[in-house]
XYZ file of C-alpha atoms in Angstrom:
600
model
C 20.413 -11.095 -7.223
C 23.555 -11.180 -9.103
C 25.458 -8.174 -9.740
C 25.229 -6.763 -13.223
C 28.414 -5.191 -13.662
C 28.135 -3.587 -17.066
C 24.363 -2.150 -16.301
C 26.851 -0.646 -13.358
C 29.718 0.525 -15.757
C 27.276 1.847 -18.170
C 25.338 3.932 -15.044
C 28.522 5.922 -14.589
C 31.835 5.403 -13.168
C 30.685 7.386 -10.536
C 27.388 6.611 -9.329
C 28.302 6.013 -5.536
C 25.964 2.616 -5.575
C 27.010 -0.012 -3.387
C 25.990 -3.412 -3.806
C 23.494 -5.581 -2.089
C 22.779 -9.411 -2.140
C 21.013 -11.477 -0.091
C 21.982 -14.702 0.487
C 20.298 -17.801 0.274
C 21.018 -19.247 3.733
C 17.830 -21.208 4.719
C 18.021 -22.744 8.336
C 20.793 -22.005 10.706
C 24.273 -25.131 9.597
C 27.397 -25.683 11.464
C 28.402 -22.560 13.309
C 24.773 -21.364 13.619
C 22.797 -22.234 16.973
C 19.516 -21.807 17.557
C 18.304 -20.588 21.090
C 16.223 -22.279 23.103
C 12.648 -20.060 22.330
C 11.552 -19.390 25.524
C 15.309 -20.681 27.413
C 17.316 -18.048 25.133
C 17.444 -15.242 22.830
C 18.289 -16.283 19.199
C 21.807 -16.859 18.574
C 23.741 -17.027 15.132
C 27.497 -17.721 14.460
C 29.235 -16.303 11.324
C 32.786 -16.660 10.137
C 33.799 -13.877 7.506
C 37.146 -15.666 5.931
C 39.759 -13.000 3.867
C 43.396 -12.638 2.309
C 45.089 -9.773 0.803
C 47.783 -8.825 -1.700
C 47.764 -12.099 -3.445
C 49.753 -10.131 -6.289
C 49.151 -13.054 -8.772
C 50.146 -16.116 -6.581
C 47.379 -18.807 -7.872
C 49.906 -21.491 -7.809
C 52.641 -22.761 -5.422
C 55.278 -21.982 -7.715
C 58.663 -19.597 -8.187
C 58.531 -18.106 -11.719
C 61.470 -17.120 -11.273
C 63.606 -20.181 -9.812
C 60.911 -22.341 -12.284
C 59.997 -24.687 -9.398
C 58.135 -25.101 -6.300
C 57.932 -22.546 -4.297
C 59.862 -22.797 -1.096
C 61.205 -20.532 1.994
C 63.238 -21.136 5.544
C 59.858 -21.671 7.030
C 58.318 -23.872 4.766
C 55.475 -21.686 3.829
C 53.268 -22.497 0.982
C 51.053 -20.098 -1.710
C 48.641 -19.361 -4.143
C 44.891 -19.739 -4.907
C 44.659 -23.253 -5.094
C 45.858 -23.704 -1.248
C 43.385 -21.428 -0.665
C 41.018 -22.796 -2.282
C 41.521 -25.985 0.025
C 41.387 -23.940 3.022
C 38.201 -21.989 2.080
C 36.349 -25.711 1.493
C 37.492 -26.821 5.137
C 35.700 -23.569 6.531
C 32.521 -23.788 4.685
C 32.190 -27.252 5.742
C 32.629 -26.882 8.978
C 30.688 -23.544 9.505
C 28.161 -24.055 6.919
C 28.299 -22.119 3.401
C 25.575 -20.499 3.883
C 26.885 -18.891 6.954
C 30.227 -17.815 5.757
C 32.154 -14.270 3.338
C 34.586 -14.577 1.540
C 36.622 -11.031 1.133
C 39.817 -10.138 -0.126
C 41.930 -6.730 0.736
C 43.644 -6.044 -2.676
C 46.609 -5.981 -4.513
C 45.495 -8.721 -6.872
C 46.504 -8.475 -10.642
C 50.290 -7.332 -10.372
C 53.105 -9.319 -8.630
C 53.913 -12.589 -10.909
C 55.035 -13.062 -14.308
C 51.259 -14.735 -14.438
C 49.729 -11.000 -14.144
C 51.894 -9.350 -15.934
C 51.975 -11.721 -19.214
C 47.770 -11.141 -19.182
C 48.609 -7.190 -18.642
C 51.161 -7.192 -21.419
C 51.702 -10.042 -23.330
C 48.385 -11.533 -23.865
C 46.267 -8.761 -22.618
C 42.859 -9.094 -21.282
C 42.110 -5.847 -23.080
C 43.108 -7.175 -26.625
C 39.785 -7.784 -28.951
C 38.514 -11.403 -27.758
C 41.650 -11.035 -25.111
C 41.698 -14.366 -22.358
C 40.100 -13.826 -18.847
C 41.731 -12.989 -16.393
C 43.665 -15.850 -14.305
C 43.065 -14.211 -10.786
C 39.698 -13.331 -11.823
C 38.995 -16.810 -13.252
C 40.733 -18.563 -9.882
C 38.591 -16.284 -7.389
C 35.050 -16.710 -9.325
C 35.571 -20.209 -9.103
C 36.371 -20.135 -5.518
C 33.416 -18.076 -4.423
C 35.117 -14.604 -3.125
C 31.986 -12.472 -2.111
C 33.693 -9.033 -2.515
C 37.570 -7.716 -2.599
C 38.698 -4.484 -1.600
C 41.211 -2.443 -4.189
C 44.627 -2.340 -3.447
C 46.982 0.334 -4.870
C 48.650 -2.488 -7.295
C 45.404 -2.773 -9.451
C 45.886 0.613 -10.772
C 49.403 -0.582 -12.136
C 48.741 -1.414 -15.152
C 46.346 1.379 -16.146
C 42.326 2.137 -15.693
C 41.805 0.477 -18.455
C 42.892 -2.815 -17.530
C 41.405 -2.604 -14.203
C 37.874 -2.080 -15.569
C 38.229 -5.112 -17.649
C 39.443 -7.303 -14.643
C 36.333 -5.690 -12.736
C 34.356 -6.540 -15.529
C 35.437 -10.191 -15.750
C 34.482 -11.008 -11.824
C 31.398 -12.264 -10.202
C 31.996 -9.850 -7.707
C 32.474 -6.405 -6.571
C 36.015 -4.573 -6.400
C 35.190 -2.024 -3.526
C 36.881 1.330 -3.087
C 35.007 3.989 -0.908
C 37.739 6.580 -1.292
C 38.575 6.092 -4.988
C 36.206 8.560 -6.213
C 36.207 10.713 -9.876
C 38.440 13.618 -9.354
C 36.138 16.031 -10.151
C 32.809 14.835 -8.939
C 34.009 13.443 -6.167
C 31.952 10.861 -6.281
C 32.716 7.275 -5.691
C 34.475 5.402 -8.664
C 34.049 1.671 -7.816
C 31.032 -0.004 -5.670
C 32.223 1.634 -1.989
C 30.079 -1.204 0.186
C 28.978 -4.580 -0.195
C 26.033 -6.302 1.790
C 24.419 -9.318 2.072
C 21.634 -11.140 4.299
C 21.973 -14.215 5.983
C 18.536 -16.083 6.552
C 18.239 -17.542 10.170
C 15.385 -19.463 10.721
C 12.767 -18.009 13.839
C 14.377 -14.360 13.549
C 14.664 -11.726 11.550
C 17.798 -12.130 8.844
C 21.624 -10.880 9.661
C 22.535 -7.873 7.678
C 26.430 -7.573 7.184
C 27.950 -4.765 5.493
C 31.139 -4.627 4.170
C 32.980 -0.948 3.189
C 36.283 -1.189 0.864
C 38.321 0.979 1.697
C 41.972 1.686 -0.328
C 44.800 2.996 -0.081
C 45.853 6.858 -0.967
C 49.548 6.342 -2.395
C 47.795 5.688 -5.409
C 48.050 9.383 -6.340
C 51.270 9.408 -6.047
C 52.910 5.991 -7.548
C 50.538 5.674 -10.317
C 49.659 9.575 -10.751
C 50.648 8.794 -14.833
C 46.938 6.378 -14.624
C 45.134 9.111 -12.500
C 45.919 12.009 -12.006
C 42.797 14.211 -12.736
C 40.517 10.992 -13.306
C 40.609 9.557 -9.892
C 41.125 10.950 -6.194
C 42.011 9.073 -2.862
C 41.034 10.529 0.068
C 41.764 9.560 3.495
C 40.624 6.255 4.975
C 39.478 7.583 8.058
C 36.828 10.395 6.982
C 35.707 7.965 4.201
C 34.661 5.308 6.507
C 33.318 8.273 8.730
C 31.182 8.991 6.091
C 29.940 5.218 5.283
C 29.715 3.282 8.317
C 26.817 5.127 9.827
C 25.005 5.419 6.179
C 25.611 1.498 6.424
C 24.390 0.994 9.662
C 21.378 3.020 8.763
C 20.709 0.842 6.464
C 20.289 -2.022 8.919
C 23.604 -3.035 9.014
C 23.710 -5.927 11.992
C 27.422 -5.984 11.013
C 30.168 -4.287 9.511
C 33.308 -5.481 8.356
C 36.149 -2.973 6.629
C 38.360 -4.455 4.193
C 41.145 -2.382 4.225
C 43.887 -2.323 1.664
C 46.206 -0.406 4.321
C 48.586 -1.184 7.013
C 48.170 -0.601 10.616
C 51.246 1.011 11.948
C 50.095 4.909 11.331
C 53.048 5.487 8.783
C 53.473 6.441 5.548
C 56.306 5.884 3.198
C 55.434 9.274 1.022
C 56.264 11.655 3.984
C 53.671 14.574 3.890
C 53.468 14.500 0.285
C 49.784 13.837 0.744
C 47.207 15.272 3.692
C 46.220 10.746 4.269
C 47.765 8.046 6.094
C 48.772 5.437 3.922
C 48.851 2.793 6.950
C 45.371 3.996 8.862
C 43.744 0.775 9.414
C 44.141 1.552 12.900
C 43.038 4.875 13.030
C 40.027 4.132 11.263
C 39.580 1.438 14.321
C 40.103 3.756 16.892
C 38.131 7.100 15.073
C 35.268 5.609 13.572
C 32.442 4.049 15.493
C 30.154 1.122 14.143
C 32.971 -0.607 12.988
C 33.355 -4.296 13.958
C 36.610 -6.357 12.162
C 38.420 -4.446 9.620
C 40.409 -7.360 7.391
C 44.067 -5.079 7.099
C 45.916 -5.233 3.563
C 49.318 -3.581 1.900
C 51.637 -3.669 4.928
C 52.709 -7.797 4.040
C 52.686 -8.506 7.844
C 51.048 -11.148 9.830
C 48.975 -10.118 12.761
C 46.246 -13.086 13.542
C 44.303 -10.715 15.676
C 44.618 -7.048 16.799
C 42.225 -5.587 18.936
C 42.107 -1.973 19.320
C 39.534 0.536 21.396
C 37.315 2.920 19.820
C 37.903 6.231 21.426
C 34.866 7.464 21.212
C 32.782 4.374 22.155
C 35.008 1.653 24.034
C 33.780 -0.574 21.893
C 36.541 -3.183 20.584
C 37.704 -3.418 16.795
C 39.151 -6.940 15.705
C 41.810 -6.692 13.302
C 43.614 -9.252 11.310
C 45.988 -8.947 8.333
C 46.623 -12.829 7.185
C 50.394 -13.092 5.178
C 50.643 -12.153 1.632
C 50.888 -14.704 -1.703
C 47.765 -16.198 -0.206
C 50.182 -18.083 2.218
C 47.042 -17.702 5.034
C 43.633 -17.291 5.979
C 41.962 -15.260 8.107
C 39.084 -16.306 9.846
C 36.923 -13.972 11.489
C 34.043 -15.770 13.833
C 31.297 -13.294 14.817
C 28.516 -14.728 17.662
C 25.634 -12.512 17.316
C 22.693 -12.502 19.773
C 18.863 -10.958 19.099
C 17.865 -8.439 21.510
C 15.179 -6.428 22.154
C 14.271 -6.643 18.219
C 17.880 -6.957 16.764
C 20.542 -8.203 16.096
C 23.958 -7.305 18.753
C 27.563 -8.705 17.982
C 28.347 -10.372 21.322
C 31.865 -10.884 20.362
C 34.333 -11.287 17.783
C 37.737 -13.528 17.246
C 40.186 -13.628 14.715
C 42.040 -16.476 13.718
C 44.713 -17.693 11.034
C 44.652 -21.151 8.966
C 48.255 -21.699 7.208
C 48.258 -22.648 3.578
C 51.229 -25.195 4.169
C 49.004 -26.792 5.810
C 46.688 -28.591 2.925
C 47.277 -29.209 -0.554
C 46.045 -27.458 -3.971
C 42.768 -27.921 -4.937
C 42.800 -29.813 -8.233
C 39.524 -27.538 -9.283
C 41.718 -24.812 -9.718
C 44.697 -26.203 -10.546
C 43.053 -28.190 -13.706
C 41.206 -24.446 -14.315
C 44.554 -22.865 -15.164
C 47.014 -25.437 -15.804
C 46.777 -23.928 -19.642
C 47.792 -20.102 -18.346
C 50.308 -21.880 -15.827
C 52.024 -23.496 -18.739
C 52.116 -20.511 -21.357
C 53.649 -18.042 -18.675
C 56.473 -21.092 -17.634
C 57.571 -21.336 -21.562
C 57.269 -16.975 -21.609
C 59.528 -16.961 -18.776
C 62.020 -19.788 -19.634
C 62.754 -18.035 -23.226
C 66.672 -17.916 -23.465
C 67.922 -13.561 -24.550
C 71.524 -13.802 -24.262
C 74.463 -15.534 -22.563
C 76.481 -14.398 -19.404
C 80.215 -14.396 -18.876
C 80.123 -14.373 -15.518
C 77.469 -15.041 -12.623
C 75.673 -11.850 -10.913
C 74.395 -12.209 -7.594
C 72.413 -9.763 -5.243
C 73.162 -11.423 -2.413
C 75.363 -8.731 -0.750
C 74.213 -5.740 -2.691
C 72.292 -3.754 -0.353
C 76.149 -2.994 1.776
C 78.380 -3.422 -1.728
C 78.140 -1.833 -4.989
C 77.331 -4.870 -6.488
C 77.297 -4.995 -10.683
C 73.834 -7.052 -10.819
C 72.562 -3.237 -9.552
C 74.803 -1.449 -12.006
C 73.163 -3.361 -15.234
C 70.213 -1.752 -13.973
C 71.699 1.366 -14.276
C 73.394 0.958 -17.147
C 70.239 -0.088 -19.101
C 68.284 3.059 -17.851
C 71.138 5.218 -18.496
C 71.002 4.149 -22.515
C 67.283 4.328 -22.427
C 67.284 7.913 -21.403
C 70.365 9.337 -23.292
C 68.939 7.770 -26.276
C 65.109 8.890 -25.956
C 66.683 12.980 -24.967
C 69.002 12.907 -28.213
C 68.422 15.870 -30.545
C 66.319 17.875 -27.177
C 67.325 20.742 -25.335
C 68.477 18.296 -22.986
C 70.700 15.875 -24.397
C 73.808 17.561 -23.589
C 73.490 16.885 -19.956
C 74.598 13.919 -17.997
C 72.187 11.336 -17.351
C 72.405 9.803 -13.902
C 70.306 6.473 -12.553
C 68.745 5.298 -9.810
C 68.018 1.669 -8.924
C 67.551 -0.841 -5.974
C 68.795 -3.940 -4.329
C 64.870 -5.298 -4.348
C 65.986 -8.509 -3.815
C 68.546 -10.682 -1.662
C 68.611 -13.382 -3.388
C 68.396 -12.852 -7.241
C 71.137 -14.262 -9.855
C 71.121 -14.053 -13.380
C 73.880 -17.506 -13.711
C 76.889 -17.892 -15.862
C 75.624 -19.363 -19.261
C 72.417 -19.031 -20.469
C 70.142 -15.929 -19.460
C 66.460 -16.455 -19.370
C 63.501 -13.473 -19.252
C 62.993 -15.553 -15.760
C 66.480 -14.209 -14.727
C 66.248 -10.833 -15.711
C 62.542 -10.389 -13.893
C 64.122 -11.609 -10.500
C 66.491 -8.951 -10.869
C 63.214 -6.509 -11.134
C 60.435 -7.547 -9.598
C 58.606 -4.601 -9.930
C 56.366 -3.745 -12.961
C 57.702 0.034 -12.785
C 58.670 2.212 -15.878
C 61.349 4.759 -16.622
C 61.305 8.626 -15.990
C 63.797 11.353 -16.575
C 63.920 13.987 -14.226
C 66.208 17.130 -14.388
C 68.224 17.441 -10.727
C 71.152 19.982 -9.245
C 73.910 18.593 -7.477
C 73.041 19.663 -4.636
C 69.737 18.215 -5.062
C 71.505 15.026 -5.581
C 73.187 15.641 -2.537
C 70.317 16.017 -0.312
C 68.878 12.985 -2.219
C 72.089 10.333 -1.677
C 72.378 11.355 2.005
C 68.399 10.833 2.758
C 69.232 7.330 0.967
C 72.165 6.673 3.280
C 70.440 6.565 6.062
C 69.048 3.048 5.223
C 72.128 1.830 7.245
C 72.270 1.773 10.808
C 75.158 4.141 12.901
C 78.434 1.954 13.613
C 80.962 3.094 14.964
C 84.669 2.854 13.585
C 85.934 0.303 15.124
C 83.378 -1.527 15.916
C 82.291 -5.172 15.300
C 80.089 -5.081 11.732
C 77.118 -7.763 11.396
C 76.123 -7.546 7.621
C 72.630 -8.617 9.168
C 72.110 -5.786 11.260
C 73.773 -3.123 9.240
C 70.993 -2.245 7.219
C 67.370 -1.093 7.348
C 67.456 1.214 10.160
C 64.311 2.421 11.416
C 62.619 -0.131 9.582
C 63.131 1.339 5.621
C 62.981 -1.436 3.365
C 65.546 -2.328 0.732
C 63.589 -0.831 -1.955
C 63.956 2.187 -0.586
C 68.001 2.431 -0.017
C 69.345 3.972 -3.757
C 72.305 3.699 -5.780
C 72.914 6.184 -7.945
C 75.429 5.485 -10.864
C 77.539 8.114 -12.654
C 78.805 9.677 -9.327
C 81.198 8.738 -7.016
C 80.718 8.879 -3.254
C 82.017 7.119 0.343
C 78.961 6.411 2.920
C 80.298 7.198 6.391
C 78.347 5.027 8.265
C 80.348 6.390 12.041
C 78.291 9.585 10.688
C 75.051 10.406 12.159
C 72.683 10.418 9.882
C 72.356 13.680 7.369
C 75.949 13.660 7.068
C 77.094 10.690 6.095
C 77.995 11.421 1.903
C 81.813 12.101 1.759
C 84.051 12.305 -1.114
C 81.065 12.853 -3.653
C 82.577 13.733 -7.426
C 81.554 13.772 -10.642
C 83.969 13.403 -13.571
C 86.555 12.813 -10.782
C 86.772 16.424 -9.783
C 84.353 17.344 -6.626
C 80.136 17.561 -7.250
C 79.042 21.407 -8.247
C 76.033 21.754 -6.499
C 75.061 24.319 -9.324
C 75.264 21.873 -11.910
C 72.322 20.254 -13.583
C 72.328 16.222 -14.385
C 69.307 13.971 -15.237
C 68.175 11.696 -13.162
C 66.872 8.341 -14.791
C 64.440 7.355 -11.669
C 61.509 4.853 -11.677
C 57.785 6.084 -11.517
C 57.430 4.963 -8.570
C 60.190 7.105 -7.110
C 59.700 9.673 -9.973
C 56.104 10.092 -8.282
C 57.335 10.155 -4.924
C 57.239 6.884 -3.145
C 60.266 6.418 -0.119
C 59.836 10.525 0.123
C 63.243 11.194 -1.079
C 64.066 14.732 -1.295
C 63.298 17.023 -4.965
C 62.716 14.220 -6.575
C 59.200 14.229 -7.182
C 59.143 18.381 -7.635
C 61.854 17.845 -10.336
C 61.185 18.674 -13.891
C 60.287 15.458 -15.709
C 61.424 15.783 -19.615
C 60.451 12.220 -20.698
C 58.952 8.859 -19.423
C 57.090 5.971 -20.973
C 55.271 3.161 -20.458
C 57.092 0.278 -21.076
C 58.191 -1.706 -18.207
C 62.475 -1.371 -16.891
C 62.204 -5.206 -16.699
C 61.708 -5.542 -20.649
C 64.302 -2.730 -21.127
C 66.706 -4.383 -19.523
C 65.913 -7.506 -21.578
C 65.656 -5.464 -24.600
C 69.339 -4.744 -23.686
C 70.354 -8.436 -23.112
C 68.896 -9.865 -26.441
C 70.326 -7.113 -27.985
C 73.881 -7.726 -27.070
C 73.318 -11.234 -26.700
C 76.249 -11.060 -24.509
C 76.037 -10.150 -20.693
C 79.426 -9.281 -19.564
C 79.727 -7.209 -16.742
C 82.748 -5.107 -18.304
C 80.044 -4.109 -20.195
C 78.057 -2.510 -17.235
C 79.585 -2.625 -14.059
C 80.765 0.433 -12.104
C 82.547 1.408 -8.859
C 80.139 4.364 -7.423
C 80.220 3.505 -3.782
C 81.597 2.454 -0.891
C 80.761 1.906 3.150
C 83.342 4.392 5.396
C 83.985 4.644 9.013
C 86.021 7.846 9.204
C 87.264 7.282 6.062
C 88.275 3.658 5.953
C 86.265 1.314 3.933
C 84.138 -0.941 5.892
C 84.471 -3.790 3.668
């Protein structure tokens, strides 16, 4: 029974209807045993395969280096290895006795998603289909889970990718804000025929992740609510296991460590695959999404029943595979899961499937000539190699551009006359925009991110309490002693999109200072910071809404935004000058300390 996805659309946005096939599995294949009648009880064997946050990787291939992709492991990505992988399973286990599920974070990540987003957008009038939706019909995905990334880009667009799949995009806790009621198809089930017994009944709940309200709160705030992983799937597991649910499966766009990057800022965990393991009974493999780790197979205890939960969260960029193989056993007039492994297959391991491959070769080639289009020329080469311990000037471009965007859109508004501050991140080690020639490739390495610009009205103090919360992205060393650039950063685990210059002020980081008091020397206008004073605060949305939990930020006033991405600004900026020289741009804010002596 295939699923009718505009009868669904057109039923309401929020019905609550999950979605039910049953498959077409006639006798028990590979990976399917029989008993022995009178020997045995029935067996059957079933291998639910998944990935998560592809983010747009359908081919093995760097955008933004324009060549084959390529890291100090060898790793290999995209779709069409995949693709290869998927074939291998099914003919080994048997089609008919295999899923095919995804955890989200699927149409944002590559200049490939964001060129059908923006450039040649599947929403325009007779607008293209969707590459990632075109790639995964063709490979067979049964059902995919959405990840906080699909909302990116607006509801809009997201109902038009939905629309454009052969199969469901789950999300139990994504529910209409005032109803309540869920948004997007929360389960997914499907029968698998076994011949002598009574069929298999899998169930599979999406589950995503909560951040949503706060990094795209511009898309859905008062539209769309996110609710806690954990009491969603204690809502749905037992309605889906009343429903003769043999097994269920959570995909789970949601890490596993118990964190969350947004502080308290919202009443859910945004990394509760975990907890939902260990709260929720009935729950048998949950497929874990968002964090970008590896983990071939976690197993973790229900508290309440003792009953193990398999977990497995295979690499981003479709780089692996996870395989989860359930044995099953009929007793006493149903079906029991006997046991449960989790495996990983490696994408480096095979080669693309031409199928897909040949299927987009035509998108692959219009993005490569979008990307390669020359803007401007630079004097000099820019490098963010050490940029995350030096105030590097690839960083201070950023700045620069956001700087102009903002004075410029608050001219002739009760706010013009104050100064405009930015914010912006080393996201990436090992971006360079080269001397010469400066391509729209270059200048989206330097921001990977498809995040827009917001203006936010801050104190000094504020500021204050925001650059020492940044600060303590570097690790305590003492003066004096011995500094590895390779351990100097990242302490307690924050990521290097979360570590913030901020341009316009000038400060030392005292990194002999225990964290909280670690900004010294911090002036404005060369005369010390008035904590009284009022600046604005140029800031991402993502920040602007919250995300990293630094301090006032996301309780400021906001007197502008917009919707255009900083990536085209800052091209905008390029072409316009046609020039890149980093006289231009580039700005001594900040420097590493131990007890006043700079570190470097």
């Amino acid at each position: 029974m295939p699923l009718n996805r505009r009868k669904f659309l057109k039923r309401s946005a929020v019905t609550g209807a999950g979605v039910a096939l049953t498959g077409t599995a006639a006798a028990p294949a590979a990976g399917a045993a029989e008993g022995g009648g009178r020997r045995g009880p029935k067996r059957y064997a079933l291998t639910v395969m998944g990935t998560t946050d592809l983010h747009g990787h359908v081919f093995n291939w760097d955008y933004f280096k324009d060549a084959e992709y390529s890291d100090a492991q060898g790793n290999a990505q995209g779709l069409a290895r995949v693709s290869t992988l998927v074939d291998q399973v099914r003919a080994e286990k048997g089609r008919q006795n295999t899923l095919l599920l995804d955890a989200g974070d699927t149409i944002q990540g590559t200049p490939l998603t964001y060129y059908y987003a923006k450039v040649d957008p599947i929403t325009a009038e007779g607008g293209p289909v969707h590459p990632m939706a075109q790639a995964m019909n063709a490979i067979g995905y049964d059902a995919v889970a959405l990840g906080n990334h699909e909302f990116n880009y607006g509801i809009e667009t997201l109902r038009k990718f939905e629309e454009q799949c052969r199969f469901p995009l789950l999300g139990a806790n994504a529910v209409d804000a005032k109803t309540l009621k869920p948004a997007f198809p929360p389960y997914f089930m499907k029968s698998f025929r076994v011949k002598g017994a009574p069929p298999v009944k899998v169930a599979v709940l999406g589950l995503t992740n909560p951040g949503i309200a706060i990094w795209d709160k511009a898309y859905v705030q008062g539209k769309l609510a996110f609710p806690g992983l954990e009491e969603q799937a204690a809502k749905w597991v037992p309605k889906l296991r009343s429903m003769g649910a043999d097994v269920v499966v959570v995909s789970a766009h949601s890490g596993t460590s118990g964190t969350s990057s947004y502080g308290d800022q919202l009443p859910y965990v945004e990394n509760a695959a975990a907890n939902v393991a260990r709260q929720v009974p009935g729950i048998d493999a949950i497929l874990v999404g968002h964090a970008h780790t590896e983990i071939e197979e976690l197993r973790v205890v229900n508290e309440r029943t003792g009953r193990t939960v398999v977990l497995s969260e295979p690499l981003c960029y479709a780089e692996r595979l996870t395989l989860f193989d359930f044995d099953l056993v009929f007793e006493r007039g149903r079906w029991r899961v006997e046991s449960v492994k989790a495996s990983l297959r490696d994408a480096r391991t095979v080669a693309d499937d031409p199928r897909i491959t040949r299927l987009l070769a035509d998108e692959h080639q219009k993005v490569v000539a979008y990307v390669n289009q020359v803007v401007g020329t630079a004097t000099a080469t820019l490098t963010t190699a050490e940029a995350r311990y030096k105030d590097a000037p690839i960083i201070d471009l950023i700045n620069k551009v956001q700087e102009d965007v903002v004075r410029q859109a608050l001219a002739g508004t009760p706010y013009a006359s104050l100064p405009v501050l930015s914010q912006a991140s080393p996201f990436s080690r090992t971006s360079q925009i080269p001397a010469g020639e400066v391509t729209i490739r270059d200048l989206s390495s330097l921001y990977v991110y498809d995040n827009t610009l917001v203006a936010k009205v801050m104190t000094g103090a504020q500021l204050r309490a925001y650059l020492e919360y940044s600060a303590e992205y570097f690790v305590r060393t003492a003066a004096g002693a011995p500094v590895d650039v390779a351990k100097l950063t990242n302490a307690n685990g924050r990521p290097d999109y979360n570590y913030d210059y901020v341009s316009g002020l000038r400060y030392d980081i005292d990194i002999a200072q225990p964290a909280g008091s670690r900004i010294r020397n911090l002036t404005f206008g060369g005369a010390p910071l008035d904590d009284a004073q009022e600046f604005v605060l140029a800031v991402n949305n993502y920040r602007a809404n919250g995300g990293g939990a630094f301090p006032h930020v996301a309780s400021a006033k906001e007197v502008w935004s917009e919707s255009t991405e900083i990536r085209t600004r800052i091209a905008e900026w390029v072409t316009a000058r046609g020039v890149l020289d980093p006289a231009d741009f580039a700005s001594a804010d900040w420097r590493l300390t131990r007890e006043g002596t700079p570190v470097f």
